[in-house]
PDB file of C-alpha atoms in Angstrom:
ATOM      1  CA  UNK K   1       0.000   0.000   0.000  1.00 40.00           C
ATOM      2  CA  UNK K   2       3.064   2.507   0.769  1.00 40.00           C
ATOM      3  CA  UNK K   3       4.241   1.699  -2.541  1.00 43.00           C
ATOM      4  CA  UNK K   4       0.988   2.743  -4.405  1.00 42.00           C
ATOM      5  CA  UNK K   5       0.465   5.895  -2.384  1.00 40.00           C
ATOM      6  CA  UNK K   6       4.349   6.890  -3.702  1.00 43.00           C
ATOM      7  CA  UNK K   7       3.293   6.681  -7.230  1.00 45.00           C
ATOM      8  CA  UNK K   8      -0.462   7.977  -6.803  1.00 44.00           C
ATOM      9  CA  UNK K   9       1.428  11.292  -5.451  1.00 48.00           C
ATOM     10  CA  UNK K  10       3.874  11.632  -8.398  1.00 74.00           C
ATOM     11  CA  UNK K  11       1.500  11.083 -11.265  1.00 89.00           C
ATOM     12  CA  UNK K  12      -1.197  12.523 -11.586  1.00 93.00           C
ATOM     13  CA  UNK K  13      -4.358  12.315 -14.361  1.00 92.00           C
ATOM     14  CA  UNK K  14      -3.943  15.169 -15.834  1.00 92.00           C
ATOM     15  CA  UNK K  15       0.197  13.869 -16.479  1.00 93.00           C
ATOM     16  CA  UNK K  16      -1.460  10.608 -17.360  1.00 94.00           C
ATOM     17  CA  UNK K  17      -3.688  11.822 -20.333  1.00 94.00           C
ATOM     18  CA  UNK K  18      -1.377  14.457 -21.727  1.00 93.00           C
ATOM     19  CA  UNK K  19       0.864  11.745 -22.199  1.00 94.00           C
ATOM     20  CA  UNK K  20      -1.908  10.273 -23.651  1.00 95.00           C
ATOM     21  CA  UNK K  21      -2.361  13.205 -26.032  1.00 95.00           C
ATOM     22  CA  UNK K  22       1.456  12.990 -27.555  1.00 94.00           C
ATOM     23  CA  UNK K  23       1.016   9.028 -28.715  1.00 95.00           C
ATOM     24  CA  UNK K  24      -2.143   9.845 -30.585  1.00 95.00           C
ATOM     25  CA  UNK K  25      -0.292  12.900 -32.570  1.00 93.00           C
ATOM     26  CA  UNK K  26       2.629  10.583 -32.655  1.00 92.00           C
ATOM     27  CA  UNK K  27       1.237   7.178 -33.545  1.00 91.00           C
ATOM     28  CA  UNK K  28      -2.664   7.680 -33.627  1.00 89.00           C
ATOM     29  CA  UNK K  29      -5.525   5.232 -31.875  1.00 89.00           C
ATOM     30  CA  UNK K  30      -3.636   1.824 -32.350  1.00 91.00           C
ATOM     31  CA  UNK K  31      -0.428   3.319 -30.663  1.00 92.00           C
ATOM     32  CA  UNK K  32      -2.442   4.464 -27.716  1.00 93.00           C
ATOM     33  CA  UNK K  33      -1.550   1.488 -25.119  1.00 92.00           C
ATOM     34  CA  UNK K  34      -0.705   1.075 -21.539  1.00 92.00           C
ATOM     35  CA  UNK K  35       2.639  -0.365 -22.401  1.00 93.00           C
ATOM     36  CA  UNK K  36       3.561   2.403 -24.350  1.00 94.00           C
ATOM     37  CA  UNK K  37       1.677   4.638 -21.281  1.00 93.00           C
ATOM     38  CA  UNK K  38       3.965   3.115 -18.917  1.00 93.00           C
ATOM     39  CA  UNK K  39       7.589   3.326 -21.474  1.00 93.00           C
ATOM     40  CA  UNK K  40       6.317   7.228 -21.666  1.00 93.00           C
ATOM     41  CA  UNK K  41       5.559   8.220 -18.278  1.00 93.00           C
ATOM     42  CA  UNK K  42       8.378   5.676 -16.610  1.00 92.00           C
ATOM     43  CA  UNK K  43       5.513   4.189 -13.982  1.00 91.00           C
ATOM     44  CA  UNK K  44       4.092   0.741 -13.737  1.00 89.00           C
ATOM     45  CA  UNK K  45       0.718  -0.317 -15.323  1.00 88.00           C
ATOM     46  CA  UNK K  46      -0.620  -0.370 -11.567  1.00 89.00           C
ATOM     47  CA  UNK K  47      -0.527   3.474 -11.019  1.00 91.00           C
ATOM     48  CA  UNK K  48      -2.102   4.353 -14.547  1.00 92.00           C
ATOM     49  CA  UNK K  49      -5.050   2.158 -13.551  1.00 90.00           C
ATOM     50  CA  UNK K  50      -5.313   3.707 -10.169  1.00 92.00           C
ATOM     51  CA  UNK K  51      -6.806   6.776 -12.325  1.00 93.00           C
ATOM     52  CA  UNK K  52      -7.800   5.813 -15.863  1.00 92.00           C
ATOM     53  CA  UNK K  53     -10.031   2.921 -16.148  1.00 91.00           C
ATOM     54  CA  UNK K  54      -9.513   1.413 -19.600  1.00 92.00           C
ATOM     55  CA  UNK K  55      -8.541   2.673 -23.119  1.00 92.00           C
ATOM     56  CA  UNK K  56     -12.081   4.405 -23.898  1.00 92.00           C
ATOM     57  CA  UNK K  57     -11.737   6.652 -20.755  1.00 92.00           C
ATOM     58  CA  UNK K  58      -8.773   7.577 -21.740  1.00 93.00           C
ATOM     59  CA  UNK K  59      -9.796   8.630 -24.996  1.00 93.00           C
ATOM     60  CA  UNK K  60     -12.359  10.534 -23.967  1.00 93.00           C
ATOM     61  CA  UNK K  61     -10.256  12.263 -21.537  1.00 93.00           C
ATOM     62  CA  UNK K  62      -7.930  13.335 -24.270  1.00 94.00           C
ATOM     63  CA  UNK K  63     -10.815  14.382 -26.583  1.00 95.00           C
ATOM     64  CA  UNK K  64     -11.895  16.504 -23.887  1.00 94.00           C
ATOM     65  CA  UNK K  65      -8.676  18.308 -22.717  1.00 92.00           C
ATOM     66  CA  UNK K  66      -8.360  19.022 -26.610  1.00 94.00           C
ATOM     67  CA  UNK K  67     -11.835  20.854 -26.904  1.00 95.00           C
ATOM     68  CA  UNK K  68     -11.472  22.175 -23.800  1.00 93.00           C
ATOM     69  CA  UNK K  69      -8.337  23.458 -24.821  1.00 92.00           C
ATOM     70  CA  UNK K  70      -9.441  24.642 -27.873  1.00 93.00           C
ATOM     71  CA  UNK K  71     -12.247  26.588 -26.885  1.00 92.00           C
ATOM     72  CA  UNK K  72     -10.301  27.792 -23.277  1.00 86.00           C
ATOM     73  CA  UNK K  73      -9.833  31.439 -25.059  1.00 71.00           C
ATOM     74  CA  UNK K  74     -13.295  32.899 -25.003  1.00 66.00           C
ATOM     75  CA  UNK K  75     -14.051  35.522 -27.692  1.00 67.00           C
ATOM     76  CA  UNK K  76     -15.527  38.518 -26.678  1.00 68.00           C
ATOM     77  CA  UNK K  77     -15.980  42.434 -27.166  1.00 72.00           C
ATOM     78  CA  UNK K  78     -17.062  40.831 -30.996  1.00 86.00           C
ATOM     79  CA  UNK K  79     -20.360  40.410 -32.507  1.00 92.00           C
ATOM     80  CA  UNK K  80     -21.996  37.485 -32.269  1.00 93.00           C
ATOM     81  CA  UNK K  81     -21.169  35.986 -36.141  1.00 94.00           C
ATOM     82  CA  UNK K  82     -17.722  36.793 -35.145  1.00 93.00           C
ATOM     83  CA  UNK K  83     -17.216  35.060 -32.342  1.00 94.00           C
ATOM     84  CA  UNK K  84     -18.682  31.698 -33.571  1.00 95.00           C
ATOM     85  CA  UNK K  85     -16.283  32.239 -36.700  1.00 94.00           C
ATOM     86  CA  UNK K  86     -13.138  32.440 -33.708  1.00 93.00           C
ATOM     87  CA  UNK K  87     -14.721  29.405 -32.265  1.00 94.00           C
ATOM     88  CA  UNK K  88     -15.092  27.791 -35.614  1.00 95.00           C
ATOM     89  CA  UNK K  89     -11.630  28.424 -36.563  1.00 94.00           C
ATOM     90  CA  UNK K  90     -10.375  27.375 -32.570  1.00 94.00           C
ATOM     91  CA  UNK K  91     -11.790  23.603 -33.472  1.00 95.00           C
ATOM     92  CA  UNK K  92     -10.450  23.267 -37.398  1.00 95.00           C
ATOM     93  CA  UNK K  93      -7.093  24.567 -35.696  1.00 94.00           C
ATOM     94  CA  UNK K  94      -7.354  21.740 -33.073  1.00 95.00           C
ATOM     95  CA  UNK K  95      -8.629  19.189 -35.409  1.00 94.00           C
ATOM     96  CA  UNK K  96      -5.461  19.700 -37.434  1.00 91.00           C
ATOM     97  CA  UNK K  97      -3.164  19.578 -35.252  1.00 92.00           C
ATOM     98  CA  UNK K  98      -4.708  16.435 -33.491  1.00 94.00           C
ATOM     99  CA  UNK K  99      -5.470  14.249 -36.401  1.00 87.00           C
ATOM    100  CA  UNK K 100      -7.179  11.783 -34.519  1.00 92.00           C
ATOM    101  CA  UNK K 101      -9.731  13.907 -33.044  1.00 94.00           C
ATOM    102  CA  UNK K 102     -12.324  14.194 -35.752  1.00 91.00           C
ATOM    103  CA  UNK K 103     -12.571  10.305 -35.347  1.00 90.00           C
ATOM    104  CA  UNK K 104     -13.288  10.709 -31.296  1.00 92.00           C
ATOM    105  CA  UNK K 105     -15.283  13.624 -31.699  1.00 93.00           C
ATOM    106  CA  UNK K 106     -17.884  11.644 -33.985  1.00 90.00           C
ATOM    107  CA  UNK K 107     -17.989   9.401 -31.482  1.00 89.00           C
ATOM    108  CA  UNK K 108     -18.391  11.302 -28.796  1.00 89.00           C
ATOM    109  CA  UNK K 109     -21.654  13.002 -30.778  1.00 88.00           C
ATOM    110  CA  UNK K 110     -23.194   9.661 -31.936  1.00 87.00           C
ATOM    111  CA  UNK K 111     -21.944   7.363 -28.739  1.00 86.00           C
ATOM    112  CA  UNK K 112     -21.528   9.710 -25.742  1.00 83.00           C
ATOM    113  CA  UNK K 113     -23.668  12.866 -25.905  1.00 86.00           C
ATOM    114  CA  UNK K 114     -24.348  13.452 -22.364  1.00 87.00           C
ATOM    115  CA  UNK K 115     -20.970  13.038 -21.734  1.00 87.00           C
ATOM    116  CA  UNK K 116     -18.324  16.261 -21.299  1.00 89.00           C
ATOM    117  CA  UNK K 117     -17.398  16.803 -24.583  1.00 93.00           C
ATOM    118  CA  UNK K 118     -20.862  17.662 -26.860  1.00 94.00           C
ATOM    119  CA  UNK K 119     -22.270  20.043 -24.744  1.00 94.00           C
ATOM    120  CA  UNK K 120     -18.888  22.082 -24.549  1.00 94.00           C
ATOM    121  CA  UNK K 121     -19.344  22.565 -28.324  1.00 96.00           C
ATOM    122  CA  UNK K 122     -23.228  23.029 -28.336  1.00 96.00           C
ATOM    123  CA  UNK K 123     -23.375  25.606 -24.984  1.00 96.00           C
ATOM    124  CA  UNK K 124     -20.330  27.181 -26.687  1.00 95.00           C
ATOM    125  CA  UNK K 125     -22.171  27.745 -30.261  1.00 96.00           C
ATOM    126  CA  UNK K 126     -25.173  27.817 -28.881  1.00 97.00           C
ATOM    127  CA  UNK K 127     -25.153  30.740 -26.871  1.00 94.00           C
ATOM    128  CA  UNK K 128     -24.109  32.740 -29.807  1.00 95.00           C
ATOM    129  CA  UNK K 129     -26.843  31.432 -32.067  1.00 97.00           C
ATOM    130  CA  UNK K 130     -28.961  32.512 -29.191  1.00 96.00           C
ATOM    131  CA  UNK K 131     -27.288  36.476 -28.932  1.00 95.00           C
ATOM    132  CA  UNK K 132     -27.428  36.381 -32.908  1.00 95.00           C
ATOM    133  CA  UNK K 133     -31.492  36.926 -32.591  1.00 94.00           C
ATOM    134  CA  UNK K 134     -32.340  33.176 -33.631  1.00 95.00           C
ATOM    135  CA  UNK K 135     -35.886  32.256 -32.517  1.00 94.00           C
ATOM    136  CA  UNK K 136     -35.825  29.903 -30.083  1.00 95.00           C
ATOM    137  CA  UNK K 137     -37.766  27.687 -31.645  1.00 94.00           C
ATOM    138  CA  UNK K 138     -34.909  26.974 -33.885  1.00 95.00           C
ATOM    139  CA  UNK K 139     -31.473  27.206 -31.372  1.00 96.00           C
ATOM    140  CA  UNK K 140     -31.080  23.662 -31.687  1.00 96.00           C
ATOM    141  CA  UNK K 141     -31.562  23.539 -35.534  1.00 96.00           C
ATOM    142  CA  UNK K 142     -29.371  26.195 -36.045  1.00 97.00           C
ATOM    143  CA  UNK K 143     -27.282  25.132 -33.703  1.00 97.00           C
ATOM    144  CA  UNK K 144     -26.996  21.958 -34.853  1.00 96.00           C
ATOM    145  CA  UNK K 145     -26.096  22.970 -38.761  1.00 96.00           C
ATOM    146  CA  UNK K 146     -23.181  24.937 -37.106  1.00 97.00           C
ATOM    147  CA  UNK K 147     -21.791  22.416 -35.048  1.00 96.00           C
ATOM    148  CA  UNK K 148     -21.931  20.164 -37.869  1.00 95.00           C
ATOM    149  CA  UNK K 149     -20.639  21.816 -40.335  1.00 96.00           C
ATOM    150  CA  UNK K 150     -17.396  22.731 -38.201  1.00 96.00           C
ATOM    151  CA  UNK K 151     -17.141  19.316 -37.320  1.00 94.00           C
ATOM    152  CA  UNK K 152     -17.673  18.141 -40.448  1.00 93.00           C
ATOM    153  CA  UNK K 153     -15.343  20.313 -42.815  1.00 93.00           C
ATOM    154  CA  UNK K 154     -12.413  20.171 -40.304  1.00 92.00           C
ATOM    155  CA  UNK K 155     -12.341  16.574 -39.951  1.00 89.00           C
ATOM    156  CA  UNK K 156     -12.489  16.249 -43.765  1.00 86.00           C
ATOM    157  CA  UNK K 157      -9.796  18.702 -44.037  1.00 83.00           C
ATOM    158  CA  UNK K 158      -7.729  16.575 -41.080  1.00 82.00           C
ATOM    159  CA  UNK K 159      -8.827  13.463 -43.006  1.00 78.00           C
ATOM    160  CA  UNK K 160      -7.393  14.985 -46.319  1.00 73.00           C
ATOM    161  CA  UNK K 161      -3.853  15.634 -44.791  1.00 69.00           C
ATOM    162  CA  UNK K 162      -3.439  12.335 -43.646  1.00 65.00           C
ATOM    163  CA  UNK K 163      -4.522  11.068 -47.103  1.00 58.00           C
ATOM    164  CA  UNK K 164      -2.254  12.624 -48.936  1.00 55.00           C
ATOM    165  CA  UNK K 165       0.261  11.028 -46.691  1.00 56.00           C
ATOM    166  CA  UNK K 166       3.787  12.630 -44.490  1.00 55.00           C
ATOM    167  CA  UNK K 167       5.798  14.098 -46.543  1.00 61.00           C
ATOM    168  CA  UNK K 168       3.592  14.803 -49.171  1.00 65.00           C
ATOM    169  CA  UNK K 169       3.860  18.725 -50.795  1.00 75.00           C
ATOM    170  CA  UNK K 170       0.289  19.688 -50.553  1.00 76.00           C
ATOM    171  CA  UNK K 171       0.556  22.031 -53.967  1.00 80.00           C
ATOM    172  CA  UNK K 172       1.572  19.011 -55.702  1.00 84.00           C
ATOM    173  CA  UNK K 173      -1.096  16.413 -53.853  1.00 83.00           C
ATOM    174  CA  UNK K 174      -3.601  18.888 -55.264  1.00 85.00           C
ATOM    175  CA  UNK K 175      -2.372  19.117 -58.522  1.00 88.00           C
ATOM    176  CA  UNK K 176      -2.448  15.688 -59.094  1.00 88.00           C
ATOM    177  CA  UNK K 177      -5.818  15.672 -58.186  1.00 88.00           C
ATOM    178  CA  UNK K 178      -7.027  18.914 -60.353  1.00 91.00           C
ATOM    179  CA  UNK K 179      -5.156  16.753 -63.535  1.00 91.00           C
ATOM    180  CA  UNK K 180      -7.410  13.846 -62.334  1.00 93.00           C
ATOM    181  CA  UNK K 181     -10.309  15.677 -62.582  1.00 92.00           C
ATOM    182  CA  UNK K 182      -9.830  17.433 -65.848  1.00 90.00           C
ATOM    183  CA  UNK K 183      -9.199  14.639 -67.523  1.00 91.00           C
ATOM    184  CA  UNK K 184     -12.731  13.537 -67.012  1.00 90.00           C
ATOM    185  CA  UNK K 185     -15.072  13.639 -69.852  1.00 89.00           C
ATOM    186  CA  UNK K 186     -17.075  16.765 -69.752  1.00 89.00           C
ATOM    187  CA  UNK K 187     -20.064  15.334 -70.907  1.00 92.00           C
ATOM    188  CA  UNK K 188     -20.375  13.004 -68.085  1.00 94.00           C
ATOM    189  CA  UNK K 189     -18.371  15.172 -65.437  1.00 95.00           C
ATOM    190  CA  UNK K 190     -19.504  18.844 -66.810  1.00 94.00           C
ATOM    191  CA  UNK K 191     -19.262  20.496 -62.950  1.00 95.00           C
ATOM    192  CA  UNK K 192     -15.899  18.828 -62.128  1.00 93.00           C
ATOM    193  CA  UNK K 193     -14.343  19.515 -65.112  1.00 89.00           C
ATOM    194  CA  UNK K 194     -15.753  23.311 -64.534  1.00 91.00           C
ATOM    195  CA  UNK K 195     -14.208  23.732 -61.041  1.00 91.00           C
ATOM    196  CA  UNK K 196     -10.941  21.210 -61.265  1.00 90.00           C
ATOM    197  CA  UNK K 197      -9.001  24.514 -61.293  1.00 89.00           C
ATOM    198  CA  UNK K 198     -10.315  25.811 -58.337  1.00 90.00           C
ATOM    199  CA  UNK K 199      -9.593  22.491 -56.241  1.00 88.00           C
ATOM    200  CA  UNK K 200      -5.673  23.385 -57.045  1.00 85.00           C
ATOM    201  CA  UNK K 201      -5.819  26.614 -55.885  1.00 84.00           C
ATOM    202  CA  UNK K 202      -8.451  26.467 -52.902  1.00 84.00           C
ATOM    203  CA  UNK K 203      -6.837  27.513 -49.092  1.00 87.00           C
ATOM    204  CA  UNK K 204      -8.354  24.943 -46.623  1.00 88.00           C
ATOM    205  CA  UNK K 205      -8.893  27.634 -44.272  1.00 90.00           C
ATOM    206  CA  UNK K 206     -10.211  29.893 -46.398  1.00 92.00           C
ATOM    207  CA  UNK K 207     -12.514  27.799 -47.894  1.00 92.00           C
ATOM    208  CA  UNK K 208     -13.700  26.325 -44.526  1.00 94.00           C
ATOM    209  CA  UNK K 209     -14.515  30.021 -43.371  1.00 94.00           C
ATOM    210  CA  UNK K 210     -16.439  30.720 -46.958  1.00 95.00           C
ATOM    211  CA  UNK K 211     -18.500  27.524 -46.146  1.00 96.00           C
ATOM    212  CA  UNK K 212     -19.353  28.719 -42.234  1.00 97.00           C
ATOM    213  CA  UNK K 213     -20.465  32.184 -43.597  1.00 96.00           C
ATOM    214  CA  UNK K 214     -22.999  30.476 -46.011  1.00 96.00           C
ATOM    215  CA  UNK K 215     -24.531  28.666 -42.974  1.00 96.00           C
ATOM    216  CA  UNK K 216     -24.400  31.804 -40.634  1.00 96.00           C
ATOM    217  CA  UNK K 217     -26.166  33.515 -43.743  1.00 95.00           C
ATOM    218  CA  UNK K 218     -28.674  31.296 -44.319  1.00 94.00           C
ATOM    219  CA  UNK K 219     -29.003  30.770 -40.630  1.00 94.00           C
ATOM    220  CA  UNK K 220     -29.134  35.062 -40.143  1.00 92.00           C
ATOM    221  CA  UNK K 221     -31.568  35.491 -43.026  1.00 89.00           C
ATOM    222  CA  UNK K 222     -34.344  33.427 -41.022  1.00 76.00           C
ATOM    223  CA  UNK K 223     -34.115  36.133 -37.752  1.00 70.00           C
TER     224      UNK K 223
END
């Protein structure tokens, strides 16, 4: 019992699930283990389990620190379409620098909703659908094509990245694909033919930011 109290005191959770954190950037889901837990923080398998349960709590620990993290730096002194753009832009900036999150985040939404994790995202969006004049017969509508949409673009974006693989020039990655595109027929692929161009030239965040300001439009145009 002495001997568990000794390494109780010198690690703690939080120690235990930024650890945690680094092997998913580093190695993703599958590299996520105890052993590798124990190799990182120099501790026996014991002391890990005296605060983390099993894999999936740990997970969900990490996936929290990193939206909590994300959305730690509150906007204010902005309007209201503002601040859920800095918000917007505080997730896709998390999401790509923690390429496993859009995977835990999805789960957390269709597995785990009462858990930490969705309504930090909803309450955070939410409130700002709420100041932008939104009846409140439609916050959670609204809110809901927001969350989405953030969710949705900047794990596609994440999930993009990783496709094209480390090392990978992006330019050239999307070059490759604007060729692919052009050389389909136009008569069967008129509108990808039309905007192949465009997919080589796009800027991930600025495109992401175009998208949000259609849905805040259409969103605005209903107060």
């Amino acid at each position: 019992m002495a001997t568990r109290t000794r390494r109780t005191d010198a690690l703690t959770r939080e120690r235990i699930v930024g650890a945690a954190v680094e092997l998913l950037d580093t190695a993703g889901e599958g590299g996520l283990t105890f052993k590798a837990l124990t190799e990182r923080l120099a501790t026996g398998a014991g002391a890990i389990y005296w605060h983390v349960a099993n894999k999936d709590e740990l997970l969900d620990a990490a996936t929290d620190g990193a939206v909590a993290a994300a959305l730690a730096t509150e906007p204010g002194g902005q309007s209201p379409r503002e601040e859920i753009r800095a918000v917007a832009f505080g997730l896709f900036d998390a999401i790509d620098e923690h390429p496993w999150l859009g995977t835990q985040l999805a789960l957390q939404f269709s597995r785990n909703p009462w858990g930490t994790v969705t309504p930090r995202i909803f309450e955070s969006i939410g409130r700002r659908v709420r100041a932008l004049g939104v009846p409140e017969a439609a916050w959670f509508t609204a809110t809901s094509a927001l969350v989405h949409y953030i969710l949705g673009a900047a794990g596609q974006n994440a999930a993009n990245a990783r496709g094209a693989g480390a090392g990978v020039d992006r330019a050239e990655f999307l070059d490759n694909a604007s060729k692919a595109w052009e050389k389909l027929g136009p008569d069967d692929y008129p509108f990808l033919h039309a905007i192949a161009g465009q997919l080589r030239e796009h800027d991930d965040r600025e495109q992401f930011l175009a998208g949000l300001d259609f849905v805040l439009t259409g969103i605005t145009a209903s107060v």
